[in-house]
Short mmCIF file of C-alpha atoms in Angstrom, two decimals:
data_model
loop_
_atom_site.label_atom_id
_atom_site.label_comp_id
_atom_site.label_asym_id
_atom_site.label_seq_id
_atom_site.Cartn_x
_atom_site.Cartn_y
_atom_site.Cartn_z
CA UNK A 1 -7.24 27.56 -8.85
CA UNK A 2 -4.89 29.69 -6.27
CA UNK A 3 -3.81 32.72 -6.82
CA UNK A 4 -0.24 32.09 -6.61
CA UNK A 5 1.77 28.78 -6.09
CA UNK A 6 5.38 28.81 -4.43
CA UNK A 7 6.42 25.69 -6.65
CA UNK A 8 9.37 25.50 -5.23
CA UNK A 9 9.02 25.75 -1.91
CA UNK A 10 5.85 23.29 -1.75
CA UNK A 11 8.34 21.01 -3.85
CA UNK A 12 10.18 20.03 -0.66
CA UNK A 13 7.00 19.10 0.91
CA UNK A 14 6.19 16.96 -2.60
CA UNK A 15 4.71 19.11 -5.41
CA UNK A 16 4.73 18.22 -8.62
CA UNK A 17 3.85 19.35 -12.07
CA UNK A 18 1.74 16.23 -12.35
CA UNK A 19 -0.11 17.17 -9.36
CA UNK A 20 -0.42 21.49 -10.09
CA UNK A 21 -2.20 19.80 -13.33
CA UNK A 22 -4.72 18.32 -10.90
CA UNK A 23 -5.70 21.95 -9.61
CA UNK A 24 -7.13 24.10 -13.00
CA UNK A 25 -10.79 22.83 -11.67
CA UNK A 26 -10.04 23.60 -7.76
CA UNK A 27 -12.87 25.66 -6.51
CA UNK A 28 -10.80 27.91 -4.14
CA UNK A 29 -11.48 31.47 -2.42
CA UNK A 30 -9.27 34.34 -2.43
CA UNK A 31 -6.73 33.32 0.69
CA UNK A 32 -6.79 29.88 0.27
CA UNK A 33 -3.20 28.10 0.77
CA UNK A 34 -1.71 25.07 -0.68
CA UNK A 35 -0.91 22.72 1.92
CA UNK A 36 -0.36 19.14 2.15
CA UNK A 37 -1.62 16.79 4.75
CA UNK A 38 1.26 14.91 6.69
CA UNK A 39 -0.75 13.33 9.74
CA UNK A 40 -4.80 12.48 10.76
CA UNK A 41 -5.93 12.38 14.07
CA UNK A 42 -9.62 11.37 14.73
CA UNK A 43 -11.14 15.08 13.97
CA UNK A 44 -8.03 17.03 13.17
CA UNK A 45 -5.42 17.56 10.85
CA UNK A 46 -1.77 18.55 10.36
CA UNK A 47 -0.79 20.33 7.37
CA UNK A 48 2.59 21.25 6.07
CA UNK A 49 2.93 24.89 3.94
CA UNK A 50 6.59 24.09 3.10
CA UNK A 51 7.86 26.02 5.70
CA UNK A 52 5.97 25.08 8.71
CA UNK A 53 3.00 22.99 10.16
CA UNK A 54 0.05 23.54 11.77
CA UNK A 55 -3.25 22.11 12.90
CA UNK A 56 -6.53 22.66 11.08
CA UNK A 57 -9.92 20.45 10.62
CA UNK A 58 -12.06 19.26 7.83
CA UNK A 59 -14.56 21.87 6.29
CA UNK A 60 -17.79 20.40 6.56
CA UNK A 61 -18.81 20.49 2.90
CA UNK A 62 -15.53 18.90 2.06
CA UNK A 63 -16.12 16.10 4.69
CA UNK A 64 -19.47 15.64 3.35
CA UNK A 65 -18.59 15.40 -0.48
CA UNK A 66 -15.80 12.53 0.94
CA UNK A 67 -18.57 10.98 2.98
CA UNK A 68 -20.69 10.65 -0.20
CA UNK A 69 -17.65 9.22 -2.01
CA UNK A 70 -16.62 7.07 0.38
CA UNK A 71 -13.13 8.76 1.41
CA UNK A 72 -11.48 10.77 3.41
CA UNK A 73 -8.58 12.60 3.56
CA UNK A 74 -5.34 10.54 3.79
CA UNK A 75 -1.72 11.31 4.68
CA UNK A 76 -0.07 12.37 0.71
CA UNK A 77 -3.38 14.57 0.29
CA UNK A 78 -3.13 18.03 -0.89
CA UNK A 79 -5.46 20.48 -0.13
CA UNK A 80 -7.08 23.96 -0.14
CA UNK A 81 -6.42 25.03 3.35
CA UNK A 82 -8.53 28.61 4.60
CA UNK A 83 -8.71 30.40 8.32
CA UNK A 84 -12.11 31.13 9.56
CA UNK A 85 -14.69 29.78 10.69
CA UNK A 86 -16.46 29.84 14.09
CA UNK A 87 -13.21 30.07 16.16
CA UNK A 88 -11.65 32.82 13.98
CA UNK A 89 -8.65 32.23 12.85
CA UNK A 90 -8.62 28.27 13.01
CA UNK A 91 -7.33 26.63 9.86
CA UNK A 92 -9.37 24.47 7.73
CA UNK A 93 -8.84 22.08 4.37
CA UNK A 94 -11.76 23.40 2.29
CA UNK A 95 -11.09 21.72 -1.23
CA UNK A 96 -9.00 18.37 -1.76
CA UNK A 97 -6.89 18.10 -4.78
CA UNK A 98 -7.68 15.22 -6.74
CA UNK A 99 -4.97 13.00 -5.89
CA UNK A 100 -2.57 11.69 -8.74
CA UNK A 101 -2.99 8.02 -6.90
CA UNK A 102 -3.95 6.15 -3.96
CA UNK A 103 -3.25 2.71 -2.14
CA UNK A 104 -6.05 1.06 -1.10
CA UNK A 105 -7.32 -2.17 0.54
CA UNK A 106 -9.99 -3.74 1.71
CA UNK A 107 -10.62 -3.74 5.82
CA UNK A 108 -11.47 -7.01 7.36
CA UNK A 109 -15.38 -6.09 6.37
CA UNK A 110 -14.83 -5.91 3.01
CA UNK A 111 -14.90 -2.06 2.75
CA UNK A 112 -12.31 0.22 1.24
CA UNK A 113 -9.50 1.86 3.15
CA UNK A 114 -7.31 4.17 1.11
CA UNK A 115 -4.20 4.42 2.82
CA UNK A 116 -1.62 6.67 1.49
CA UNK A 117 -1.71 9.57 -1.36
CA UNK A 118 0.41 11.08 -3.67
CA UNK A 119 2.94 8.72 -4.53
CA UNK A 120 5.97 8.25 -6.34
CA UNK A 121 8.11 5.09 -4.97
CA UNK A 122 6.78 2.20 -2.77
CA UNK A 123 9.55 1.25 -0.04
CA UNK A 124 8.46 -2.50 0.30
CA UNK A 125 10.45 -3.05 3.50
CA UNK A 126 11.13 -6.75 4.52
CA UNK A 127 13.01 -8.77 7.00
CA UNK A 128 16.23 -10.34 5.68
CA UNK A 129 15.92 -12.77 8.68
CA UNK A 130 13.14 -15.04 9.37
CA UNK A 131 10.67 -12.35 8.74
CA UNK A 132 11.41 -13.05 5.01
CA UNK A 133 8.29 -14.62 3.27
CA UNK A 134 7.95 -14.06 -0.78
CA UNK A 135 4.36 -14.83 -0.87
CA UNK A 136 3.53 -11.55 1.44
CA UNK A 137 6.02 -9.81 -0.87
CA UNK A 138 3.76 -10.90 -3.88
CA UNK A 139 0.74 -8.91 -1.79
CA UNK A 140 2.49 -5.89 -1.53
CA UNK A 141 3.92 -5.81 -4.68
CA UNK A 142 0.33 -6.53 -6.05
CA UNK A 143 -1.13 -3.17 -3.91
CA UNK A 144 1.49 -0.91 -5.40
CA UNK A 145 1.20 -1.55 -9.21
CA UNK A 146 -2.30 -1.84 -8.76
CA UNK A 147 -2.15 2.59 -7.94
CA UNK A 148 0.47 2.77 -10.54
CA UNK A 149 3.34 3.47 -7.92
CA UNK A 150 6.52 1.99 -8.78
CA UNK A 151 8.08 -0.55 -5.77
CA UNK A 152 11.40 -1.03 -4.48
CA UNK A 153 11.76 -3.90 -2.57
CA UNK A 154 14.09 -3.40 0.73
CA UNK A 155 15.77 -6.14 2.72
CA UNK A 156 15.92 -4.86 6.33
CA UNK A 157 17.96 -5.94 9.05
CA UNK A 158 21.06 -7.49 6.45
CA UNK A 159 23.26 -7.42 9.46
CA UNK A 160 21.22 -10.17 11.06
CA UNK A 161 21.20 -12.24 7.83
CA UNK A 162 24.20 -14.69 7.07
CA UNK A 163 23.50 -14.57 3.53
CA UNK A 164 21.81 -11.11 2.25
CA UNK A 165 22.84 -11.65 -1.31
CA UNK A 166 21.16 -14.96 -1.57
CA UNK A 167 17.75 -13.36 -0.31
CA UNK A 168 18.46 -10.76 -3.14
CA UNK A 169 18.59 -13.42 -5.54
CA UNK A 170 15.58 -15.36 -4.61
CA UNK A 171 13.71 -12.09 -4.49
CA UNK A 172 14.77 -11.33 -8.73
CA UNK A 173 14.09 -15.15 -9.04
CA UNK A 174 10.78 -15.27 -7.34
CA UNK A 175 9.66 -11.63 -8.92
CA UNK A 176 11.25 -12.17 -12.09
CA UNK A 177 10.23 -9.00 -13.45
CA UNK A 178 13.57 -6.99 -13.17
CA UNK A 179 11.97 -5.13 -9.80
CA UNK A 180 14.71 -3.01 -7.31
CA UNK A 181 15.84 -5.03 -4.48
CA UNK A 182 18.12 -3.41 -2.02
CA UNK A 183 19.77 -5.23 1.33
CA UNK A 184 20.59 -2.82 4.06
CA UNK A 185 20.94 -2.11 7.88
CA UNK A 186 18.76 0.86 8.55
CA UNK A 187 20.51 1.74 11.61
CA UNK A 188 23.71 2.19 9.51
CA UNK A 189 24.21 5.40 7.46
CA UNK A 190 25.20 3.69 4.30
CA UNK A 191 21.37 3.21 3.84
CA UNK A 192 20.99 6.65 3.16
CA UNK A 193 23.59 6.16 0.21
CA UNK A 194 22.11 3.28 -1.13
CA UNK A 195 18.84 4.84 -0.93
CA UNK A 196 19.94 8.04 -2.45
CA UNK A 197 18.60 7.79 -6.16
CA UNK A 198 15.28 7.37 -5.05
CA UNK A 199 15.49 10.40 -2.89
CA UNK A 200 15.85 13.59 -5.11
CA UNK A 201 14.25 16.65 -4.45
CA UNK A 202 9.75 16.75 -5.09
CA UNK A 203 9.62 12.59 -4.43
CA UNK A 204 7.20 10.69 -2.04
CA UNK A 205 8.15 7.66 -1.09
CA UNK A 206 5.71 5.49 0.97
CA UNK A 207 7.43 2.48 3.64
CA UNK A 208 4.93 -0.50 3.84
CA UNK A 209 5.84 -3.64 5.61
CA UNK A 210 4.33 -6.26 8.40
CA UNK A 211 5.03 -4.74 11.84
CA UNK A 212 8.54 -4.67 12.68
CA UNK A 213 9.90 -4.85 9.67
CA UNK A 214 12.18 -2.06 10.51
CA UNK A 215 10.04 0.87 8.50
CA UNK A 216 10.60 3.75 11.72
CA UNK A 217 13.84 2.93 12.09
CA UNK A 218 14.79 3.50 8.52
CA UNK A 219 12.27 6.34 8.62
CA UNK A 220 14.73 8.17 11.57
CA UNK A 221 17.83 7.30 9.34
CA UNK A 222 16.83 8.95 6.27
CA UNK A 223 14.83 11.94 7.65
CA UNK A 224 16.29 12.56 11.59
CA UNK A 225 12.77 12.20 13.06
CA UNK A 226 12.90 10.60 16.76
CA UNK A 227 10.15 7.75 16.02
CA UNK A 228 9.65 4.97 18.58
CA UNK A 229 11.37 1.61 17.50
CA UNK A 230 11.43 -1.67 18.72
CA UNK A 231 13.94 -4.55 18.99
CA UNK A 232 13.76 -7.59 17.53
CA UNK A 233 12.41 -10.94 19.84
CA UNK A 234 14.73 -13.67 20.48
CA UNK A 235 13.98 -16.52 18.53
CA UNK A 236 12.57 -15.78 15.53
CA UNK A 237 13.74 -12.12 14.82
CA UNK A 238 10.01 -10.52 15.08
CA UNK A 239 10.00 -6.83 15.37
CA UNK A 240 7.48 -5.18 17.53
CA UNK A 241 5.20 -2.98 16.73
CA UNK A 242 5.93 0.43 17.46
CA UNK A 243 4.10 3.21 14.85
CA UNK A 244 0.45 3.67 15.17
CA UNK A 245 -0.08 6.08 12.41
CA UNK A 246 0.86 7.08 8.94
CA UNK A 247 3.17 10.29 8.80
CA UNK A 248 5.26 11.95 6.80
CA UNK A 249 8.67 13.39 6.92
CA UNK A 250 10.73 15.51 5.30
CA UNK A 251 14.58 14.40 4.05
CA UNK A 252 17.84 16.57 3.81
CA UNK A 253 17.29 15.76 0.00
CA UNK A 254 14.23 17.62 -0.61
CA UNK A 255 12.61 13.51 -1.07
CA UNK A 256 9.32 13.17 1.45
CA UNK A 257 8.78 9.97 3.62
CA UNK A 258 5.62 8.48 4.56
CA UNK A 259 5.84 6.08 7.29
CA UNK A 260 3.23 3.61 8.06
CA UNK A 261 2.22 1.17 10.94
CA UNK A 262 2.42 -2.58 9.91
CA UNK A 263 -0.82 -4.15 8.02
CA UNK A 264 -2.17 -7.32 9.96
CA UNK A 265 -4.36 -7.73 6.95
CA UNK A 266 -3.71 -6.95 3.64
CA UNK A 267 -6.69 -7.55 1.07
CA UNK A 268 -6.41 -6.20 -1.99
CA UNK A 269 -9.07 -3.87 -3.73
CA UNK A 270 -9.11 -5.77 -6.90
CA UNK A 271 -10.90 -7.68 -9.94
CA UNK A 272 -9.39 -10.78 -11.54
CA UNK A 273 -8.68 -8.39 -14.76
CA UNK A 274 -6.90 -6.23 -12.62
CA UNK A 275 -4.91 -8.90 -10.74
CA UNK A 276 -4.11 -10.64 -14.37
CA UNK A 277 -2.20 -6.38 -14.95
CA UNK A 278 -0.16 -6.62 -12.32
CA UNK A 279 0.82 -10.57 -12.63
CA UNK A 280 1.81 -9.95 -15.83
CA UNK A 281 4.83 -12.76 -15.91
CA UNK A 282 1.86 -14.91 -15.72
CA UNK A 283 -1.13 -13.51 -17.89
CA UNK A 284 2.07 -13.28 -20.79
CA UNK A 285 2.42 -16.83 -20.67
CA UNK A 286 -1.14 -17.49 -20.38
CA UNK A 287 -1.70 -17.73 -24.46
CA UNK A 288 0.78 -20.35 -24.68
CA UNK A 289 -0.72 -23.06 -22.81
CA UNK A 290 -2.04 -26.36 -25.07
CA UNK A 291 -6.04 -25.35 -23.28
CA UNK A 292 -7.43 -21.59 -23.71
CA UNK A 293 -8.91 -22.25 -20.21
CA UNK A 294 -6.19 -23.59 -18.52
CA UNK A 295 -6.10 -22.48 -14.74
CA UNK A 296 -2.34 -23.38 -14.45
CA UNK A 297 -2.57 -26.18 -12.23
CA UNK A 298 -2.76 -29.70 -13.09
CA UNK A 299 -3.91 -29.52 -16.99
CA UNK A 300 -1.06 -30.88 -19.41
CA UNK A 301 0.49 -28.66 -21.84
CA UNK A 302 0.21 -25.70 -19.48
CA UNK A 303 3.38 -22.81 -20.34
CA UNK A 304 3.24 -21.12 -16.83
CA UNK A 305 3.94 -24.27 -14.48
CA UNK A 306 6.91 -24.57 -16.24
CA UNK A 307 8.28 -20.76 -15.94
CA UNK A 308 6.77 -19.29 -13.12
CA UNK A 309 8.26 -20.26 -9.15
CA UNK A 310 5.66 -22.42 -7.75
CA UNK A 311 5.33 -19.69 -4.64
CA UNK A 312 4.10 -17.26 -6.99
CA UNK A 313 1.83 -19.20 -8.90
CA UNK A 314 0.07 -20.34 -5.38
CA UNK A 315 -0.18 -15.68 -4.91
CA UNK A 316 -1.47 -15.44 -7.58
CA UNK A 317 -4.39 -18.49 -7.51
CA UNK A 318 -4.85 -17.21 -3.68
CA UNK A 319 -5.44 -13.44 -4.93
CA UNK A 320 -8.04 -14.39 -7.95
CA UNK A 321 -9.92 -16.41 -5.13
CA UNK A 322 -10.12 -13.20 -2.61
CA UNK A 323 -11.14 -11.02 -5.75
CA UNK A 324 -14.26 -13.81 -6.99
CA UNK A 325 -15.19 -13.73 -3.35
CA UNK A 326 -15.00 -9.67 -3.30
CA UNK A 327 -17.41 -9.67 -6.23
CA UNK A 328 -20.13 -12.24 -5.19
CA UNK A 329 -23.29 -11.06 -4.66
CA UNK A 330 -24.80 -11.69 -0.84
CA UNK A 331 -27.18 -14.42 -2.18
CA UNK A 332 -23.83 -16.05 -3.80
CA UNK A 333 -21.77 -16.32 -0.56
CA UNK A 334 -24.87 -17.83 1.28
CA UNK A 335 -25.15 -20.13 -1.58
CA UNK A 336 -21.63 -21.08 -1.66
CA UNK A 337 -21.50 -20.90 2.45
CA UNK A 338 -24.32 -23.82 2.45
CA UNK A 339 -22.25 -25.64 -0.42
CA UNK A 340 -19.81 -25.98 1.98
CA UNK A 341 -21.53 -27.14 4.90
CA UNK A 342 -23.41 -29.63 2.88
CA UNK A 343 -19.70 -30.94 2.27
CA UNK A 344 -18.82 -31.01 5.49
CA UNK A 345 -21.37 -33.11 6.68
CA UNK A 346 -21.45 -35.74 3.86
CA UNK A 347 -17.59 -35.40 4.68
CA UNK A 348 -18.26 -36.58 8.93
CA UNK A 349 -20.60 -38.86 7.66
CA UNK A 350 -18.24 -40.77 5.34
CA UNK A 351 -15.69 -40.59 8.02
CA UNK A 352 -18.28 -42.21 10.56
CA UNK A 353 -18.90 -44.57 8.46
CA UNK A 354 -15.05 -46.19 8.01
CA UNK A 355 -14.75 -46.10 11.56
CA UNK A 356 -18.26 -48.66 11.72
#
């Protein structure tokens, strides 16, 4: 545990009591600082006292005890931070604070990447425009109640959108689950107002959001930082991808921001118990269907058809498939991999033999 804590300096930077509760089993040294990380670079670090930032690396037992856990330390992390070392006074995180919660997916091999830390509020930021798609919103929102972070959906880019209220409405519709949905132009300073009760003094809020989405350029509205943004393409009102790493930045408000780049993949890090949590419009509605093992698709008598947007219902059956596949075995998938081949060619040979 540290010596002393300035809570309320380290609050602007994030601190809460929640996470001070995570320290009473810290092993720290006599010197050691309170810092939080706010960027990673390949084999350094920059962490933020409060007041200012600096540069330090990873302490080799501490990298080790993440290697054996399979982590490392993410944007949101707090740590134990100590000068020494072979090069004097060099900083260096020596201890990681157990974090109050994490995102995390699964990479395109299957593995786990936890993205952010430390979270309070989710920023789930979404073209108004064409880049509007409810089914990806069904992903995200998935990945955030999953870590027990509460989402706010945000409808970027309303100025380009004839009808922003009407997205707003299919969003409640689609969701219907009572979540926050906001429409806003992020280059225009009434975001910041509409933003502002999620903003208060010791919260994190995370942006997540395909590439383009307008994330950096909200970002530089609510905090002043001078990220790189892109315009949209003609056409189809893509953004381009600008941000290449997760940072975070520091609002008038005393709120933090963690920006992130856009997710080309998003698999979730989930079992089908887990996924049943977070869908819980559907698992509710579950017990009333005529069949205990009804799988909500074409069995009679089934309650969640009936209630549930059909776009949803399709998330949902896509998720539970990505989460059996997650948990086969090796032996399963090349079981179920020659399953499918076998179909395949009784499928050309059937075809072959209608055309003679």
């Amino acid at each position: 545990m540290f010596d002393t804590i300035d809570f309320q300096t380290l609050r602007g930077i994030g601190l809460t009591q929640g996470l001070v509760a995570q320290m009473f089993n810290l092993q720290t040294e006599a010197g050691d600082r309170l810092m939080r990380v706010v960027e990673v670079q390949r084999d350094r670090l920059r962490l933020h006292d409060g007041v200012n930032e600096r540069v330090a690396q990873v302490w080799p037992t501490l990298r080790l005890a993440l290697q054996m856990q399979g982590e490392v330390l993410v944007v949101g992390d707090w740590v134990a931070a100590r000068t020494g070392g072979d090069l004097g006074d060099s900083l260096w995180a020596a201890a990681r604070v157990p974090p109050v919660n994490h995102l995390v997916r699964r990479d395109s091999s299957g593995q786990r990447q936890t993205l952010v830390s430390n979270v309070d509020t989710a920023l789930l930021v979404m073209g108004a425009g064409q880049d509007f798609n409810l089914r990806r919103l069904d992903r995200y929102l998935a990945l955030v109640r999953l870590a027990g972070v509460s989402p706010l959906v945000v409808l970027s880019k309303a100025d380009l959108c004839t009808d922003p209220r009407a997205r707003i409405d299919a969003v409640r519709r689609h969701t219907s689950d009572g979540v926050d949905v906001l429409a806003l132009n992020g280059l225009d300073a009434a975001s910041a107002d509409a933003l502002a009760p999620w903003l208060s003094e010791g919260q994190t809020l995370v942006l997540l959001g395909s590439s383009g989405a307008g994330k950096s350029t909200l970002t530089n509205r609510l905090t002043g930082a001078a990220q790189d943004t892109g315009g949209v393409r003609h056409g189809d009102e893509h953004g381009r991808h600008t941000t290449t790493a997760r940072s975070l930045h520091r609002c008038a408000s005393g709120a933090c921001i963690i920006d992130t780049p856009g997710l080309r993949g998003l698999q979730l890090d989930a079992d089908e118990a887990q996924l049943d949590e977070v869908f819980e419009d559907i698992s509710s509605l579950a017990p009333l269907c005529r069949f205990r093992d009804c799988q909500h698709q074409d069995e009679p008598g089934c309650a969640v058809r009936s209630a549930v947007p059909a776009g949803r219902l399709l998330s949902y059956h896509k998720l539970q498939r990505e989460a059996r596949r997650h948990e086969m075995t090796v032996f399963d998938k090349h079981k179920l991999l020659s399953e499918w081949k076998t179909r395949g060619r009784e499928a050309k040979a059937v075809s072959r033999g209608k055309r003679g």
